[in-house]
Amino acid sequence: MGAFHAHEAEALAARYPDVFARSLRSRLTGWLIAAGIVAYFLFAWWFFSIGQVLANGNWGIAGIYMADWVSYEVRPDIEFRDNHLEISFPRFSPLGENPDPAWLVEKRAIVEIRPEEKGSVLTGAASPSGGFLGNLGGNEDTADESFLGALGGGQPNMRRTDEVSSETVLKTRREEAVVEASVSFGSGNRVDVFPERVEVTRGGEMLILDIVRDDRVEVRGPLPAWASQREPGAKVFVYFGFSGRAEIGNDEVTVRRRFLGWENFVFDTRSPFWGRPAGEVISLIVSGERLDPERSNAALAWNNFLNNAEWQHGDVWLKLLQTIVMAFAGTVLATLVAFPLSFAAARNISPNRVGNFVLKRFFDFLRSVDMLIWALFFTRGFGPGPLAGISAIFFTDTGTFGKLYSEALENIDEKQREGVRSVGAAPVSVQRYGVVPQVLPVFLSQSLYFWESNTRSATIIGAVGAGGIGLKLWEAMRTNTDWENVAYMVLLILLVVFVFDNISSALRRRLIGAEPGQH
Amino acid sequence: MSVTSPVLSTAGRTIEAHWQELAVRRRLYTIGGILFMVLAMGGSFWFANESNAGKFFDRLPHVFDFIGQLVPRDGLELWRALFDLPSPYDDGSLKYNYPEGRVYVTESAYIPEYIYKMLETINIALVSTLIGFGIGFVLCFLAASNLTTRRWLRFFVRRFMEVLRAFPEIVIAGFFLAVLSLGAIPAIMAVSIHTIGALGKLFFEVVENADMRAEEGLRAAGANWVERVWFAIVPQVLPNFLSYALLRLEINVRASTIIGAVGGGGIGEALRLSISRAHEAKTLAIVLLLFCTIVAVDQFSAWLRRRLVGNQAFEFGG
Amino acid sequence: MLAIRHVTRRFGETTAVDKVDLEIAEGEMVGVIGRSGAGKSTLLRMINRLIDPSEGEISFQGTQVSALGGAALRRWQRDCAMIFQQFNLVPRLDVLTNVLLGRLNHRSTALNLLSVYSREERLKAIAALERLDIAQTALQRAGTLSGGQQQRVAIARALMQEPKVILADEPIASLDPLNAKVVMDSLADINAREGITVVTNLHTLDTARQYCSRIIGMARGSVVFDGAPEELTREAVHRIYGGEGRAEAIPEEITSTSIDTPLRPQGEQPRLEPALAG
Ligand SMILES: Nc1ncnc2c1ncn2[C@@H]1O[C@H](COP(=O)(O)OP(=O)(O)O)[C@@H](O)[C@H]1O
Ligand SMILES: [Mg+2]
């Protein structure tokens, strides 16, 4: 097939003019469809003002929220005093009542302590780090109006009061106190705090800050890329990536040290089992002396675990069970009700045209009044809780199943029915032996399919008010501080959906033979 | 079995015994199954009733009270609420301030609030379906065993799609609400992510059932992977893909309404507010609007699907 | 020259092709015959590299075909067109596009995906269709054509590849006798006029005798006959088809499907009937 001569080509083109005209047109349709989709996306971009919303988004916070899914922060405060330091942890610190972490090394010495003026060490003073969203690179405004406006507010940083007695003696006393604190951020990075100076080391670079107490923070030398200061003399922020960050102010250093993992997942800090290694806990449970004379250690451990204040295992599981029950009971009820109705709605089973029509429109009505509407109505009717969820799923799916079942009935093989009828069976027996064996696997398979998908629907309508894990998830999210709890619940939901998915498809495979395309 | 039963041979008796045994076992299974279901349902209802705010039998007589609460003061109120016309009962309260919330297109022409919100919801569904279609389309070929020979890649893509499908939508919506504050994006994200997983799974099953002869023909002609997929598989599976996508669109209209109700804006939120505040005319207007929209979308999609793939039966849901 | 050396292919326990040694000169028209399951298709598919040999090597004009991979492999596949019993067209695309798909490997992937073809390429495709006498169907969907027409579209696609070898795997097995003749005539014409090597699997002896200058007989994966049609004696046929001990028990299918089955007179070249004049 060599090249053509021009006149041959012309002759050929002349012989098949429509081929060339058509190929242009068919090519254009492709482009037109593509252009239409692009135009629609541009319209949507404008309609939802996506650009603006994305630009106003608080992306810094997104990273922190994501990190919160799998990690936690410990937030010691190091306050500057005359010639010593005072270290305090928030009251609900994940490290318990008396934290003494290895990454925070204190050096103590005997110093002369002059009494502080009253007021400057008030307990529970509004700390700059009060709210979790409080000070993330100056995004306070956007953060505050985010997400239904409900800020969890974190925990107020209550200072420990025992060190400063209320009847302050106006005399100096000699006492042992912290004179140097070193916070390690891993791989040689650290913050060393002295009463009048802070040294920050990161990746071989060192930043020295001089503290003029209750006045200003002076930076020696240029600021490295990992540190920031809004104006000279103001607070300095130093960042250590995932490991955390520190804010160095003129009165205190606020440290946020981040650790991978879910803290206190099994026992919270109030539990007597807290902080003990797993082996010890097990031996306590198996054979240890009773920690609580009222009950056995196993019962105590189980109780402490379920009532873990941070993770609320018991409540989460109960709510999950509610969701599962909603999906299960709703689907089963809908199946039971739709089953007889579908026989009445199928044209070939019950010959009453008016009845068929009315029932089918009724199914359509149930289906088209969305599950959301049913859920909202029944939440008003029954009050929030699984009953509302069950009813919503039941109403919607009665419509869906009725429609699917009656369609399946209308497609049955008439020969089997004739066979049964030919032996002189009563009408009910004809349905029982001529129809039900054919359609039952199909019916059950469809119900199983919806059982699995309803488990997911039940989560969502739960958030609308029907209760269950959906509502709990929603509540955990709106505080913006409990993302690790969200992660925990999501994991549980994924697990349940996977298990149900597998059960449902295994049962369906057994019912209707191997499905194509299953791996 | 004592009445004149015919005399059976040894073999016949064995068969009869086996049949009996099977029948007994089947009956046991059936009884066991029914017993299990009864117990499970009873337990479920007891549990649901215990943990519900209102108790079933206390509330049952009042469940449909809301229908009584839905009767507006006169028949025209419904239309006033729907089209944002001023109400004669307007007392400045939220209940009758229908003209509030009009979206003006020009000086005088406006789109009524609820219709605008309904459009918002439909567009959320449409955008999400398109996004889900696009990404699911790309992923499904990587998950199909007849096109992707690397097991690990197939395994990874399939698990990925399963996670997308099962990931609770409200969490995605909630996360983006926290980051972006209000707007339609959280709802779009939530619905599209689920759509990617759901369509991807349906798509790769279609692809795995595709006729591979054309693909072989192109392979023999030296076409690379992308070209083989595009020219041999896509023309075959596209009608089914489109039909599934339309089915998804129906589901997504509902899904974006629900997501709206939990904070994603659109008609869902308006409905939740008006129901909880007992604004009967507004509620009725929204329910009517939603109902008509869903019916219209369903009908349109059913018509288009029939044109695409004929009367092929489909599962829906997922 | 296409050289096949010690090529073996196993599928689990079964050995589909067993240590085959062949040399096929340029411009030959070779027929491969044998019972169903003898390994004919497997042999052809290994040459095209749709499947890989378990052992042995295949080379073409000094290039080690069996060692190619990636783009080089696809270039070889372009040079070695393949025609299938089931046509393997894309049924939902129109005939012209199906033929243009033969050009895939001559062009960039991006242009292919956007279906941008030059006027010259379209002209070539129509010329190929015209040569096979089906140009009037250019705009129809390939799936709507009859079997014979589809096979001709497949040959047109093969021509668009501008191949050096055409492999045909039972190209006429699902066609009626008249269409079978048209298809075989076209292959013979391509072989005669362009000098393209044609290797074709055939399930009927007489077609092989009629069209091929060389016949290879396979049985249980091995080559048991290799020679000119006239050397194909009754015993040779018996060796290929294994007549269960009786020479006359040759299955009927072997000799029946073609419409005119005159045994070619000794020494005469196959009578070439170009599919279209000019
Ligand atoms: N993809 C495959 N997997 C397993 N066995 C195969 C495959 N392809 C062919 N075979 C086996 O290889 C042998 C030869 O098959 P084939 O080459 O198709 O024979 P022919 O084309 O001569 O009828 C047969 O026994 C067949 O079952
Ligand atoms: Mg074969």
PDB file of N, CA and C in Angstrom, chain A residues 40-54, chain B residues 116 119-125 127 182-185 188:
ATOM      1  N   TYR A  40     -20.592  22.560  31.400  1.00  0.00           N
ATOM      2  CA  TYR A  40     -21.422  22.326  32.578  1.00  0.00           C
ATOM      3  C   TYR A  40     -20.601  22.440  33.860  1.00  0.00           C
ATOM      4  N   PHE A  41     -19.377  21.902  33.822  1.00  0.00           N
ATOM      5  CA  PHE A  41     -18.542  22.010  35.018  1.00  0.00           C
ATOM      6  C   PHE A  41     -18.215  23.469  35.324  1.00  0.00           C
ATOM      7  N   LEU A  42     -17.983  24.255  34.257  1.00  0.00           N
ATOM      8  CA  LEU A  42     -17.736  25.680  34.477  1.00  0.00           C
ATOM      9  C   LEU A  42     -18.954  26.327  35.121  1.00  0.00           C
ATOM     10  N   PHE A  43     -20.133  25.962  34.619  1.00  0.00           N
ATOM     11  CA  PHE A  43     -21.358  26.500  35.196  1.00  0.00           C
ATOM     12  C   PHE A  43     -21.448  26.127  36.668  1.00  0.00           C
ATOM     13  N   ALA A  44     -21.172  24.851  36.971  1.00  0.00           N
ATOM     14  CA  ALA A  44     -21.267  24.397  38.359  1.00  0.00           C
ATOM     15  C   ALA A  44     -20.256  25.136  39.225  1.00  0.00           C
ATOM     16  N   TRP A  45     -19.083  25.378  38.653  1.00  0.00           N
ATOM     17  CA  TRP A  45     -18.043  26.111  39.364  1.00  0.00           C
ATOM     18  C   TRP A  45     -18.567  27.487  39.776  1.00  0.00           C
ATOM     19  N   TRP A  46     -19.243  28.108  38.822  1.00  0.00           N
ATOM     20  CA  TRP A  46     -19.794  29.428  39.108  1.00  0.00           C
ATOM     21  C   TRP A  46     -20.999  29.318  40.047  1.00  0.00           C
ATOM     22  N   PHE A  47     -21.859  28.365  39.778  1.00  0.00           N
ATOM     23  CA  PHE A  47     -23.117  28.243  40.518  1.00  0.00           C
ATOM     24  C   PHE A  47     -22.846  28.006  41.998  1.00  0.00           C
ATOM     25  N   PHE A  48     -21.889  27.158  42.297  1.00  0.00           N
ATOM     26  CA  PHE A  48     -21.591  26.869  43.689  1.00  0.00           C
ATOM     27  C   PHE A  48     -20.444  27.724  44.218  1.00  0.00           C
ATOM     28  N   SER A  49     -20.037  28.714  43.438  1.00  0.00           N
ATOM     29  CA  SER A  49     -18.844  29.542  43.725  1.00  0.00           C
ATOM     30  C   SER A  49     -17.734  28.708  44.368  1.00  0.00           C
ATOM     31  N   ILE A  50     -17.361  27.679  43.640  1.00  0.00           N
ATOM     32  CA  ILE A  50     -16.406  26.707  44.193  1.00  0.00           C
ATOM     33  C   ILE A  50     -15.035  27.341  44.427  1.00  0.00           C
ATOM     34  N   GLY A  51     -14.612  28.179  43.453  1.00  0.00           N
ATOM     35  CA  GLY A  51     -13.297  28.788  43.598  1.00  0.00           C
ATOM     36  C   GLY A  51     -13.192  29.562  44.893  1.00  0.00           C
ATOM     37  N   GLN A  52     -14.213  30.369  45.143  1.00  0.00           N
ATOM     38  CA  GLN A  52     -14.200  31.217  46.337  1.00  0.00           C
ATOM     39  C   GLN A  52     -14.197  30.376  47.601  1.00  0.00           C
ATOM     40  N   VAL A  53     -15.069  29.359  47.626  1.00  0.00           N
ATOM     41  CA  VAL A  53     -15.159  28.519  48.824  1.00  0.00           C
ATOM     42  C   VAL A  53     -13.836  27.826  49.089  1.00  0.00           C
ATOM     43  N   LEU A  54     -13.224  27.317  48.017  1.00  0.00           N
ATOM     44  CA  LEU A  54     -11.947  26.619  48.198  1.00  0.00           C
ATOM     45  C   LEU A  54     -10.889  27.582  48.705  1.00  0.00           C
TER      46      LEU A  54
ATOM     47  N   TYR B 116     -35.083  27.172  43.751  1.00  0.00           N
ATOM     48  CA  TYR B 116     -33.644  27.400  43.629  1.00  0.00           C
ATOM     49  C   TYR B 116     -32.874  26.337  44.407  1.00  0.00           C
ATOM     50  N   LEU B 119     -32.925  23.126  42.637  1.00  0.00           N
ATOM     51  CA  LEU B 119     -31.954  23.149  41.537  1.00  0.00           C
ATOM     52  C   LEU B 119     -30.545  22.903  42.078  1.00  0.00           C
ATOM     53  N   GLU B 120     -30.273  23.504  43.221  1.00  0.00           N
ATOM     54  CA  GLU B 120     -28.965  23.304  43.828  1.00  0.00           C
ATOM     55  C   GLU B 120     -28.742  21.815  44.089  1.00  0.00           C
ATOM     56  N   THR B 121     -29.736  21.185  44.694  1.00  0.00           N
ATOM     57  CA  THR B 121     -29.615  19.764  45.021  1.00  0.00           C
ATOM     58  C   THR B 121     -29.453  18.923  43.761  1.00  0.00           C
ATOM     59  N   ILE B 122     -30.239  19.238  42.739  1.00  0.00           N
ATOM     60  CA  ILE B 122     -30.121  18.457  41.500  1.00  0.00           C
ATOM     61  C   ILE B 122     -28.739  18.633  40.907  1.00  0.00           C
ATOM     62  N   ASN B 123     -28.225  19.858  40.970  1.00  0.00           N
ATOM     63  CA  ASN B 123     -26.896  20.083  40.408  1.00  0.00           C
ATOM     64  C   ASN B 123     -25.823  19.380  41.213  1.00  0.00           C
ATOM     65  N   ILE B 124     -26.008  19.337  42.526  1.00  0.00           N
ATOM     66  CA  ILE B 124     -25.051  18.572  43.344  1.00  0.00           C
ATOM     67  C   ILE B 124     -25.050  17.121  42.864  1.00  0.00           C
ATOM     68  N   ALA B 125     -26.244  16.576  42.668  1.00  0.00           N
ATOM     69  CA  ALA B 125     -26.338  15.180  42.231  1.00  0.00           C
ATOM     70  C   ALA B 125     -25.698  15.002  40.861  1.00  0.00           C
ATOM     71  N   VAL B 127     -23.392  16.930  39.260  1.00  0.00           N
ATOM     72  CA  VAL B 127     -21.931  17.084  39.285  1.00  0.00           C
ATOM     73  C   VAL B 127     -21.291  15.846  39.901  1.00  0.00           C
ATOM     74  N   LEU B 182     -19.638  26.563  55.130  1.00  0.00           N
ATOM     75  CA  LEU B 182     -20.819  26.133  54.373  1.00  0.00           C
ATOM     76  C   LEU B 182     -20.559  26.065  52.875  1.00  0.00           C
ATOM     77  N   GLY B 183     -21.510  25.554  52.150  1.00  0.00           N
ATOM     78  CA  GLY B 183     -21.388  25.474  50.706  1.00  0.00           C
ATOM     79  C   GLY B 183     -21.730  24.103  50.220  1.00  0.00           C
ATOM     80  N   ALA B 184     -21.772  23.976  48.904  1.00  0.00           N
ATOM     81  CA  ALA B 184     -22.212  22.712  48.328  1.00  0.00           C
ATOM     82  C   ALA B 184     -21.071  21.709  48.220  1.00  0.00           C
ATOM     83  N   ILE B 185     -19.830  22.186  48.360  1.00  0.00           N
ATOM     84  CA  ILE B 185     -18.700  21.286  48.105  1.00  0.00           C
ATOM     85  C   ILE B 185     -18.700  20.066  49.023  1.00  0.00           C
ATOM     86  N   ILE B 188     -21.030  17.661  47.551  1.00  0.00           N
ATOM     87  CA  ILE B 188     -20.519  17.125  46.282  1.00  0.00           C
ATOM     88  C   ILE B 188     -19.437  16.093  46.557  1.00  0.00           C
TER      89      ILE B 188
END
